[in-house]
mmCIF file of N, CA and C in Angstrom:
data_model
loop_
_atom_site.group_PDB
_atom_site.id
_atom_site.type_symbol
_atom_site.label_atom_id
_atom_site.label_comp_id
_atom_site.label_asym_id
_atom_site.label_seq_id
_atom_site.Cartn_x
_atom_site.Cartn_y
_atom_site.Cartn_z
ATOM 1 N N ARG A 1 -21.521 135.521 111.020
ATOM 2 C CA ARG A 1 -20.783 136.704 110.542
ATOM 3 C C ARG A 1 -19.600 136.187 109.707
ATOM 4 N N SER A 2 -19.259 136.875 108.790
ATOM 5 C CA SER A 2 -18.228 136.462 107.763
ATOM 6 C C SER A 2 -17.160 137.608 107.677
ATOM 7 N N GLU A 3 -15.859 137.193 107.532
ATOM 8 C CA GLU A 3 -14.799 138.111 107.339
ATOM 9 C C GLU A 3 -13.970 137.698 106.192
ATOM 10 N N GLN A 4 -13.238 138.651 105.605
ATOM 11 C CA GLN A 4 -12.461 138.356 104.467
ATOM 12 C C GLN A 4 -10.985 138.645 104.784
ATOM 13 N N VAL A 5 -10.067 137.655 104.714
ATOM 14 C CA VAL A 5 -8.682 137.869 104.944
ATOM 15 C C VAL A 5 -7.990 137.371 103.746
ATOM 16 N N GLN A 6 -7.219 138.395 103.139
ATOM 17 C CA GLN A 6 -6.437 138.106 101.877
ATOM 18 C C GLN A 6 -7.253 137.267 100.877
ATOM 19 N N GLY A 7 -8.365 137.606 100.568
ATOM 20 C CA GLY A 7 -9.209 136.961 99.560
ATOM 21 C C GLY A 7 -9.800 135.668 99.992
ATOM 22 N N MET A 8 -9.707 135.309 101.357
ATOM 23 C CA MET A 8 -10.347 134.053 101.754
ATOM 24 C C MET A 8 -11.542 134.437 102.668
ATOM 25 N N ASP A 9 -12.609 133.779 102.556
ATOM 26 C CA ASP A 9 -13.741 134.038 103.420
ATOM 27 C C ASP A 9 -13.644 133.133 104.687
ATOM 28 N N LEU A 10 -13.691 133.773 105.842
ATOM 29 C CA LEU A 10 -13.770 133.103 107.064
ATOM 30 C C LEU A 10 -15.105 133.309 107.794
ATOM 31 N N GLU A 11 -15.691 132.285 108.272
ATOM 32 C CA GLU A 11 -16.876 132.379 109.043
ATOM 33 C C GLU A 11 -16.596 132.229 110.497
ATOM 34 N N ALA A 12 -17.067 133.111 111.351
ATOM 35 C CA ALA A 12 -17.000 132.922 112.708
ATOM 36 C C ALA A 12 -17.826 131.793 113.233
ATOM 37 N N GLN A 13 -17.255 130.859 113.994
ATOM 38 C CA GLN A 13 -17.981 129.765 114.447
ATOM 39 C C GLN A 13 -17.917 129.770 115.956
ATOM 40 N N ASP A 14 -19.010 129.220 116.590
ATOM 41 C CA ASP A 14 -19.039 129.075 118.026
ATOM 42 C C ASP A 14 -18.038 127.983 118.379
ATOM 43 N N ALA A 15 -17.433 128.021 119.541
ATOM 44 C CA ALA A 15 -16.516 127.003 119.948
ATOM 45 C C ALA A 15 -17.254 125.769 120.452
ATOM 46 N N GLU A 16 -17.599 124.899 119.512
ATOM 47 C CA GLU A 16 -18.297 123.664 119.866
ATOM 48 C C GLU A 16 -17.386 122.438 119.691
ATOM 49 N N PRO A 17 -17.462 121.506 120.504
ATOM 50 C CA PRO A 17 -16.576 120.312 120.254
ATOM 51 C C PRO A 17 -16.946 119.644 119.027
ATOM 52 N N ALA A 18 -15.859 119.123 118.271
ATOM 53 C CA ALA A 18 -16.161 118.517 117.004
ATOM 54 C C ALA A 18 -16.779 117.081 117.240
ATOM 55 N N LEU A 19 -16.490 116.510 118.391
ATOM 56 C CA LEU A 19 -17.037 115.183 118.669
ATOM 57 C C LEU A 19 -18.013 115.270 119.860
ATOM 58 N N PRO A 20 -18.968 114.388 119.931
ATOM 59 C CA PRO A 20 -19.856 114.397 121.061
ATOM 60 C C PRO A 20 -19.039 114.026 122.366
ATOM 61 N N PRO A 21 -19.496 114.574 123.549
ATOM 62 C CA PRO A 21 -18.823 114.403 124.799
ATOM 63 C C PRO A 21 -18.519 112.930 125.121
ATOM 64 N N VAL A 22 -19.428 112.032 124.723
ATOM 65 C CA VAL A 22 -19.203 110.576 125.014
ATOM 66 C C VAL A 22 -18.033 110.098 124.292
ATOM 67 N N VAL A 23 -17.845 110.448 123.015
ATOM 68 C CA VAL A 23 -16.809 109.976 122.211
ATOM 69 C C VAL A 23 -15.525 110.570 122.693
ATOM 70 N N GLN A 24 -15.539 111.869 123.151
ATOM 71 C CA GLN A 24 -14.350 112.509 123.749
ATOM 72 C C GLN A 24 -13.888 111.816 124.932
ATOM 73 N N ALA A 25 -14.808 111.503 125.751
ATOM 74 C CA ALA A 25 -14.529 110.759 127.080
ATOM 75 C C ALA A 25 -13.861 109.407 126.722
ATOM 76 N N SER A 26 -14.419 108.759 125.743
ATOM 77 C CA SER A 26 -13.882 107.352 125.336
ATOM 78 C C SER A 26 -12.451 107.490 124.851
ATOM 79 N N ILE A 27 -12.215 108.509 124.028
ATOM 80 C CA ILE A 27 -10.829 108.755 123.508
ATOM 81 C C ILE A 27 -9.904 109.021 124.677
ATOM 82 N N GLY A 28 -10.298 109.889 125.581
ATOM 83 C CA GLY A 28 -9.560 110.209 126.732
ATOM 84 C C GLY A 28 -9.219 109.017 127.567
ATOM 85 N N ALA A 29 -10.196 108.146 127.789
ATOM 86 C CA ALA A 29 -9.942 106.958 128.565
ATOM 87 C C ALA A 29 -9.056 106.070 127.896
ATOM 88 N N ALA A 30 -9.200 105.879 126.575
ATOM 89 C CA ALA A 30 -8.260 105.006 125.828
ATOM 90 C C ALA A 30 -6.819 105.551 125.873
ATOM 91 N N ALA A 31 -6.686 106.876 125.703
ATOM 92 C CA ALA A 31 -5.370 107.433 125.719
ATOM 93 C C ALA A 31 -4.756 107.210 127.143
ATOM 94 N N SER A 32 -5.497 107.407 128.123
ATOM 95 C CA SER A 32 -4.943 107.156 129.535
ATOM 96 C C SER A 32 -4.572 105.732 129.716
ATOM 97 N N ALA A 33 -5.389 104.771 129.193
ATOM 98 C CA ALA A 33 -5.069 103.391 129.374
ATOM 99 C C ALA A 33 -3.807 103.039 128.579
ATOM 100 N N ALA A 34 -3.616 103.636 127.424
ATOM 101 C CA ALA A 34 -2.428 103.434 126.566
ATOM 102 C C ALA A 34 -1.215 103.880 127.287
ATOM 103 N N VAL A 35 -1.282 105.011 127.979
ATOM 104 C CA VAL A 35 -0.187 105.554 128.669
ATOM 105 C C VAL A 35 0.177 104.559 129.848
ATOM 106 N N LEU A 36 -0.861 104.161 130.622
ATOM 107 C CA LEU A 36 -0.631 103.279 131.661
ATOM 108 C C LEU A 36 -0.099 101.970 131.339
ATOM 109 N N LEU A 37 -0.639 101.393 130.239
ATOM 110 C CA LEU A 37 -0.265 100.080 129.774
ATOM 111 C C LEU A 37 1.147 100.138 129.110
ATOM 112 N N GLY A 38 1.446 101.264 128.549
ATOM 113 C CA GLY A 38 2.778 101.368 127.910
ATOM 114 C C GLY A 38 3.913 101.679 128.876
ATOM 115 N N THR A 39 3.607 101.953 130.110
ATOM 116 C CA THR A 39 4.599 102.127 131.112
ATOM 117 C C THR A 39 5.183 100.825 131.544
ATOM 118 N N PRO A 40 6.517 100.694 131.420
ATOM 119 C CA PRO A 40 7.107 99.414 131.791
ATOM 120 C C PRO A 40 7.035 99.210 133.309
ATOM 121 N N ALA A 41 7.059 97.955 133.707
ATOM 122 C CA ALA A 41 6.991 97.643 135.137
ATOM 123 C C ALA A 41 8.193 98.136 135.820
ATOM 124 N N PRO A 42 8.067 98.581 137.028
ATOM 125 C CA PRO A 42 9.219 99.121 137.783
ATOM 126 C C PRO A 42 10.347 98.068 137.909
ATOM 127 N N ALA A 43 11.577 98.521 137.755
ATOM 128 C CA ALA A 43 12.686 97.609 137.908
ATOM 129 C C ALA A 43 12.845 97.199 139.354
ATOM 130 N N PRO A 44 13.319 95.959 139.488
ATOM 131 C CA PRO A 44 13.497 95.571 140.855
ATOM 132 C C PRO A 44 14.610 96.378 141.554
ATOM 133 N N ALA A 45 14.394 96.685 142.819
ATOM 134 C CA ALA A 45 15.347 97.551 143.540
ATOM 135 C C ALA A 45 16.774 96.899 143.576
ATOM 136 N N ILE A 46 17.668 97.791 143.484
ATOM 137 C CA ILE A 46 19.139 97.388 143.501
ATOM 138 C C ILE A 46 19.544 97.293 144.977
ATOM 139 N N THR A 47 20.187 96.249 145.356
ATOM 140 C CA THR A 47 20.660 96.145 146.715
ATOM 141 C C THR A 47 21.925 96.898 146.935
ATOM 142 N N GLU A 48 22.225 97.170 148.166
ATOM 143 C CA GLU A 48 23.454 97.849 148.591
ATOM 144 C C GLU A 48 24.682 97.063 148.035
ATOM 145 N N GLN A 49 24.650 95.811 148.189
ATOM 146 C CA GLN A 49 25.790 94.950 147.705
ATOM 147 C C GLN A 49 25.985 94.989 146.222
ATOM 148 N N GLN A 50 24.843 94.950 145.444
ATOM 149 C CA GLN A 50 24.860 95.109 143.988
ATOM 150 C C GLN A 50 25.435 96.537 143.612
ATOM 151 N N LEU A 51 25.076 97.460 144.358
ATOM 152 C CA LEU A 51 25.574 98.816 144.032
ATOM 153 C C LEU A 51 27.084 98.852 144.350
ATOM 154 N N LEU A 52 27.559 98.237 145.400
ATOM 155 C CA LEU A 52 28.953 98.115 145.684
ATOM 156 C C LEU A 52 29.671 97.456 144.531
ATOM 157 N N PHE A 53 29.170 96.365 144.037
ATOM 158 C CA PHE A 53 29.795 95.664 142.931
ATOM 159 C C PHE A 53 29.830 96.521 141.700
ATOM 160 N N LEU A 54 28.754 97.199 141.430
ATOM 161 C CA LEU A 54 28.654 98.117 140.221
ATOM 162 C C LEU A 54 29.668 99.273 140.365
ATOM 163 N N GLU A 55 29.840 99.793 141.508
ATOM 164 C CA GLU A 55 30.810 100.836 141.664
ATOM 165 C C GLU A 55 32.254 100.358 141.387
ATOM 166 N N ALA A 56 32.574 99.212 141.814
ATOM 167 C CA ALA A 56 33.926 98.661 141.474
ATOM 168 C C ALA A 56 33.998 98.351 140.039
ATOM 169 N N TRP A 57 32.979 97.732 139.441
ATOM 170 C CA TRP A 57 33.008 97.482 138.033
ATOM 171 C C TRP A 57 33.199 98.770 137.246
ATOM 172 N N ARG A 58 32.453 99.737 137.579
ATOM 173 C CA ARG A 58 32.461 101.058 136.906
ATOM 174 C C ARG A 58 33.874 101.680 137.043
ATOM 175 N N ALA A 59 34.506 101.587 138.271
ATOM 176 C CA ALA A 59 35.819 102.157 138.448
ATOM 177 C C ALA A 59 36.837 101.490 137.482
ATOM 178 N N VAL A 60 36.764 100.237 137.320
ATOM 179 C CA VAL A 60 37.632 99.526 136.459
ATOM 180 C C VAL A 60 37.318 99.924 135.007
ATOM 181 N N ASP A 61 36.036 99.970 134.663
ATOM 182 C CA ASP A 61 35.567 100.303 133.338
ATOM 183 C C ASP A 61 36.164 101.650 132.874
ATOM 184 N N ARG A 62 36.200 102.622 133.797
ATOM 185 C CA ARG A 62 36.626 103.967 133.434
ATOM 186 C C ARG A 62 38.124 104.085 133.439
ATOM 187 N N ALA A 63 38.829 103.436 134.399
ATOM 188 C CA ALA A 63 40.210 103.716 134.572
ATOM 189 C C ALA A 63 41.191 102.684 134.148
ATOM 190 N N TYR A 64 40.733 101.469 133.836
ATOM 191 C CA TYR A 64 41.674 100.469 133.487
ATOM 192 C C TYR A 64 42.343 100.725 132.131
ATOM 193 N N VAL A 65 43.674 100.553 132.081
ATOM 194 C CA VAL A 65 44.424 100.877 130.902
ATOM 195 C C VAL A 65 44.114 99.977 129.734
ATOM 196 N N ASP A 66 44.036 98.714 129.920
ATOM 197 C CA ASP A 66 43.765 97.762 128.843
ATOM 198 C C ASP A 66 42.260 97.671 128.585
ATOM 199 N N LYS A 67 41.917 98.435 127.504
ATOM 200 C CA LYS A 67 40.420 98.571 127.222
ATOM 201 C C LYS A 67 39.821 97.254 126.634
ATOM 202 N N THR A 68 40.677 96.307 126.368
ATOM 203 C CA THR A 68 40.167 94.933 126.026
ATOM 204 C C THR A 68 39.859 94.096 127.198
ATOM 205 N N PHE A 69 40.198 94.603 128.399
ATOM 206 C CA PHE A 69 39.984 93.909 129.672
ATOM 207 C C PHE A 69 40.410 92.448 129.578
ATOM 208 N N ASN A 70 41.678 92.259 129.149
ATOM 209 C CA ASN A 70 42.271 90.996 128.982
ATOM 210 C C ASN A 70 41.461 90.046 128.073
ATOM 211 N N GLY A 71 40.925 90.681 126.989
ATOM 212 C CA GLY A 71 40.241 89.953 125.923
ATOM 213 C C GLY A 71 38.783 89.499 126.294
ATOM 214 N N GLN A 72 38.193 90.176 127.295
ATOM 215 C CA GLN A 72 36.816 89.708 127.636
ATOM 216 C C GLN A 72 35.870 90.889 127.374
ATOM 217 N N ASN A 73 34.610 90.519 127.254
ATOM 218 C CA ASN A 73 33.542 91.494 127.112
ATOM 219 C C ASN A 73 33.168 91.962 128.509
ATOM 220 N N TRP A 74 33.627 93.210 128.831
ATOM 221 C CA TRP A 74 33.521 93.720 130.221
ATOM 222 C C TRP A 74 32.067 93.915 130.582
ATOM 223 N N LEU A 75 31.286 94.449 129.686
ATOM 224 C CA LEU A 75 29.867 94.662 129.951
ATOM 225 C C LEU A 75 29.114 93.346 130.105
ATOM 226 N N LYS A 76 29.414 92.365 129.335
ATOM 227 C CA LYS A 76 28.844 91.017 129.477
ATOM 228 C C LYS A 76 29.234 90.429 130.776
ATOM 229 N N TYR A 77 30.447 90.670 131.197
ATOM 230 C CA TYR A 77 30.793 90.144 132.550
ATOM 231 C C TYR A 77 30.011 90.690 133.682
ATOM 232 N N GLN A 78 29.786 92.055 133.582
ATOM 233 C CA GLN A 78 28.944 92.723 134.628
ATOM 234 C C GLN A 78 27.541 92.171 134.614
ATOM 235 N N LYS A 79 26.963 91.988 133.454
ATOM 236 C CA LYS A 79 25.617 91.513 133.371
ATOM 237 C C LYS A 79 25.510 90.034 133.863
ATOM 238 N N SER A 80 26.564 89.190 133.568
ATOM 239 C CA SER A 80 26.547 87.861 134.054
ATOM 240 C C SER A 80 26.572 87.777 135.593
ATOM 241 N N VAL A 81 27.333 88.686 136.209
ATOM 242 C CA VAL A 81 27.384 88.674 137.625
ATOM 243 C C VAL A 81 26.022 89.073 138.280
ATOM 244 N N LEU A 82 25.406 90.098 137.656
ATOM 245 C CA LEU A 82 24.170 90.584 138.268
ATOM 246 C C LEU A 82 22.923 89.778 137.941
ATOM 247 N N LYS A 83 23.001 88.910 136.907
ATOM 248 C CA LYS A 83 21.926 88.039 136.552
ATOM 249 C C LYS A 83 22.055 86.536 136.862
ATOM 250 N N SER A 84 23.201 86.211 137.172
ATOM 251 C CA SER A 84 23.446 84.815 137.513
ATOM 252 C C SER A 84 23.096 84.481 138.991
ATOM 253 N N PRO A 85 22.189 83.552 139.204
ATOM 254 C CA PRO A 85 21.701 83.333 140.583
ATOM 255 C C PRO A 85 22.821 83.005 141.539
ATOM 256 N N PRO A 86 23.784 82.144 141.176
ATOM 257 C CA PRO A 86 24.789 81.846 142.177
ATOM 258 C C PRO A 86 25.574 83.139 142.602
ATOM 259 N N LEU A 87 25.965 83.943 141.533
ATOM 260 C CA LEU A 87 26.664 85.093 141.827
ATOM 261 C C LEU A 87 25.777 86.200 142.487
ATOM 262 N N THR A 88 24.604 86.350 142.120
ATOM 263 C CA THR A 88 23.669 87.273 142.739
ATOM 264 C C THR A 88 23.466 86.957 144.181
ATOM 265 N N ASP A 89 23.401 85.632 144.513
ATOM 266 C CA ASP A 89 23.190 85.223 145.874
ATOM 267 C C ASP A 89 24.495 85.517 146.710
ATOM 268 N N SER A 90 25.669 85.568 145.923
ATOM 269 C CA SER A 90 26.932 85.921 146.596
ATOM 270 C C SER A 90 27.027 87.300 146.964
ATOM 271 N N LEU A 91 26.120 88.113 146.520
ATOM 272 C CA LEU A 91 26.116 89.591 146.773
ATOM 273 C C LEU A 91 25.200 89.845 147.948
ATOM 274 N N SER A 92 25.228 88.990 148.981
ATOM 275 C CA SER A 92 24.252 89.150 150.094
ATOM 276 C C SER A 92 24.898 89.804 151.304
ATOM 277 N N SER A 93 26.212 89.815 151.368
ATOM 278 C CA SER A 93 26.914 90.517 152.421
ATOM 279 C C SER A 93 28.136 91.206 151.879
ATOM 280 N N SER A 94 28.717 92.101 152.689
ATOM 281 C CA SER A 94 29.875 92.864 152.191
ATOM 282 C C SER A 94 31.032 91.892 151.918
ATOM 283 N N GLU A 95 31.269 91.000 152.791
ATOM 284 C CA GLU A 95 32.455 90.023 152.583
ATOM 285 C C GLU A 95 32.287 89.228 151.342
ATOM 286 N N GLU A 96 31.044 88.784 151.083
ATOM 287 C CA GLU A 96 30.847 88.015 149.829
ATOM 288 C C GLU A 96 30.941 88.843 148.611
ATOM 289 N N THR A 97 30.483 90.087 148.711
ATOM 290 C CA THR A 97 30.601 91.037 147.609
ATOM 291 C C THR A 97 32.075 91.388 147.375
ATOM 292 N N TYR A 98 32.855 91.448 148.429
ATOM 293 C CA TYR A 98 34.310 91.737 148.189
ATOM 294 C C TYR A 98 34.959 90.511 147.488
ATOM 295 N N ASP A 99 34.552 89.311 147.853
ATOM 296 C CA ASP A 99 35.067 88.158 147.117
ATOM 297 C C ASP A 99 34.720 88.174 145.631
ATOM 298 N N VAL A 100 33.461 88.560 145.309
ATOM 299 C CA VAL A 100 33.064 88.669 143.905
ATOM 300 C C VAL A 100 33.971 89.736 143.238
ATOM 301 N N ILE A 101 34.189 90.859 143.841
ATOM 302 C CA ILE A 101 34.947 91.930 143.259
ATOM 303 C C ILE A 101 36.448 91.397 143.047
ATOM 304 N N ARG A 102 36.939 90.673 144.020
ATOM 305 C CA ARG A 102 38.301 90.121 143.836
ATOM 306 C C ARG A 102 38.360 89.224 142.672
ATOM 307 N N THR A 103 37.273 88.300 142.564
ATOM 308 C CA THR A 103 37.192 87.361 141.406
ATOM 309 C C THR A 103 37.144 88.133 140.081
ATOM 310 N N MET A 104 36.349 89.168 140.073
ATOM 311 C CA MET A 104 36.268 90.088 138.830
ATOM 312 C C MET A 104 37.635 90.617 138.473
ATOM 313 N N LEU A 105 38.328 91.195 139.425
ATOM 314 C CA LEU A 105 39.667 91.712 139.127
ATOM 315 C C LEU A 105 40.639 90.688 138.685
ATOM 316 N N ALA A 106 40.569 89.483 139.216
ATOM 317 C CA ALA A 106 41.417 88.351 138.798
ATOM 318 C C ALA A 106 41.334 88.023 137.422
ATOM 319 N N THR A 107 40.047 88.221 136.836
ATOM 320 C CA THR A 107 39.828 87.880 135.402
ATOM 321 C C THR A 107 40.664 88.808 134.440
ATOM 322 N N LEU A 108 41.165 89.926 135.069
ATOM 323 C CA LEU A 108 41.959 90.850 134.216
ATOM 324 C C LEU A 108 43.428 90.337 134.102
ATOM 325 N N GLY A 109 43.809 89.421 134.951
ATOM 326 C CA GLY A 109 45.154 88.839 134.863
ATOM 327 C C GLY A 109 46.262 89.907 135.140
ATOM 328 N N ASP A 110 45.953 90.883 135.883
ATOM 329 C CA ASP A 110 46.920 92.029 136.213
ATOM 330 C C ASP A 110 47.327 91.860 137.649
ATOM 331 N N PRO A 111 48.638 91.697 137.943
ATOM 332 C CA PRO A 111 48.984 91.522 139.302
ATOM 333 C C PRO A 111 49.005 92.875 140.113
ATOM 334 N N PHE A 112 48.932 93.986 139.360
ATOM 335 C CA PHE A 112 48.945 95.246 139.953
ATOM 336 C C PHE A 112 47.554 95.906 140.310
ATOM 337 N N THR A 113 46.557 95.168 139.803
ATOM 338 C CA THR A 113 45.147 95.649 140.049
ATOM 339 C C THR A 113 44.592 94.737 141.131
ATOM 340 N N ARG A 114 44.286 95.333 142.259
ATOM 341 C CA ARG A 114 43.728 94.542 143.365
ATOM 342 C C ARG A 114 42.732 95.372 144.110
ATOM 343 N N PHE A 115 41.895 94.663 144.920
ATOM 344 C CA PHE A 115 40.872 95.302 145.755
ATOM 345 C C PHE A 115 41.344 95.357 147.147
ATOM 346 N N VAL A 116 41.172 96.570 147.733
ATOM 347 C CA VAL A 116 41.576 96.734 149.136
ATOM 348 C C VAL A 116 40.309 97.072 149.955
ATOM 349 N N GLU A 117 39.973 96.271 150.866
ATOM 350 C CA GLU A 117 38.744 96.453 151.666
ATOM 351 C C GLU A 117 38.815 97.820 152.421
ATOM 352 N N PRO A 118 37.638 98.385 152.642
ATOM 353 C CA PRO A 118 37.562 99.730 153.377
ATOM 354 C C PRO A 118 38.404 99.764 154.651
ATOM 355 N N LYS A 119 38.335 98.764 155.482
ATOM 356 C CA LYS A 119 39.052 98.767 156.770
ATOM 357 C C LYS A 119 40.549 98.791 156.534
ATOM 358 N N ALA A 120 41.013 97.980 155.609
ATOM 359 C CA ALA A 120 42.502 97.937 155.268
ATOM 360 C C ALA A 120 42.926 99.285 154.705
ATOM 361 N N LEU A 121 41.987 99.848 153.814
ATOM 362 C CA LEU A 121 42.369 101.107 153.246
ATOM 363 C C LEU A 121 42.448 102.239 154.274
ATOM 364 N N ASP A 122 41.550 102.227 155.265
ATOM 365 C CA ASP A 122 41.631 103.171 156.371
ATOM 366 C C ASP A 122 42.875 102.990 157.138
ATOM 367 N N ALA A 123 43.339 101.778 157.397
ATOM 368 C CA ALA A 123 44.590 101.501 158.107
ATOM 369 C C ALA A 123 45.760 102.008 157.360
ATOM 370 N N ILE A 124 45.764 101.833 156.020
ATOM 371 C CA ILE A 124 46.843 102.262 155.236
ATOM 372 C C ILE A 124 46.936 103.832 155.204
ATOM 373 N N ARG A 125 45.728 104.441 155.119
ATOM 374 C CA ARG A 125 45.698 105.871 155.162
ATOM 375 C C ARG A 125 46.088 106.460 156.453
ATOM 376 N N SER A 126 45.687 105.823 157.566
ATOM 377 C CA SER A 126 46.015 106.391 158.877
ATOM 378 C C SER A 126 47.492 106.173 159.159
ATOM 379 N N GLY A 127 48.051 105.052 158.579
ATOM 380 C CA GLY A 127 49.516 104.823 158.734
ATOM 381 C C GLY A 127 50.394 105.814 157.947
ATOM 382 N N ASN A 128 49.714 106.441 156.893
ATOM 383 C CA ASN A 128 50.394 107.435 156.031
ATOM 384 C C ASN A 128 50.357 108.822 156.705
ATOM 385 N N LYS A 129 49.376 109.015 157.609
ATOM 386 C CA LYS A 129 49.266 110.323 158.148
ATOM 387 C C LYS A 129 50.294 110.362 159.313
ATOM 388 N N GLY A 130 50.783 111.602 159.429
ATOM 389 C CA GLY A 130 51.820 111.764 160.480
ATOM 390 C C GLY A 130 52.256 113.193 160.380
ATOM 391 N N SER A 131 53.161 113.483 161.338
ATOM 392 C CA SER A 131 53.668 114.786 161.295
ATOM 393 C C SER A 131 55.171 114.725 161.500
ATOM 394 N N ILE A 132 55.866 115.619 160.987
ATOM 395 C CA ILE A 132 57.278 115.676 161.052
ATOM 396 C C ILE A 132 57.663 116.722 162.003
ATOM 397 N N THR A 133 58.450 116.376 162.980
ATOM 398 C CA THR A 133 58.893 117.408 163.962
ATOM 399 C C THR A 133 60.321 117.404 163.918
ATOM 400 N N GLY A 134 60.944 118.486 164.306
ATOM 401 C CA GLY A 134 62.365 118.460 164.321
ATOM 402 C C GLY A 134 62.945 119.741 164.688
#
């Protein structure tokens, strides 16, 4: 059957695939393989200690006044800590991670920027709590 739309002839066609099923299946398989092969390998899991280091690094990155970070490339410093085996090995316990954070802060050369461990911070906070009676 044929129809005319604004001077153009259109023929009704049955809905048949343009390519044979075997070819369509091959294309589908190739597309699936491309998607699977194009997917990057999963990143190694981040440890709790690395996360702690990153939180400290990020806090300094966001809030530190001297955006030159005492003349150092702050992002490069972060990557060097996370990729350097001796330093990565130092992120195996909380105490070792605290030492790495203290070392990081020392590179800023700022006597007013320091790391306070959670236990010491809790002690400071509890010492500041009180009530006034009178």
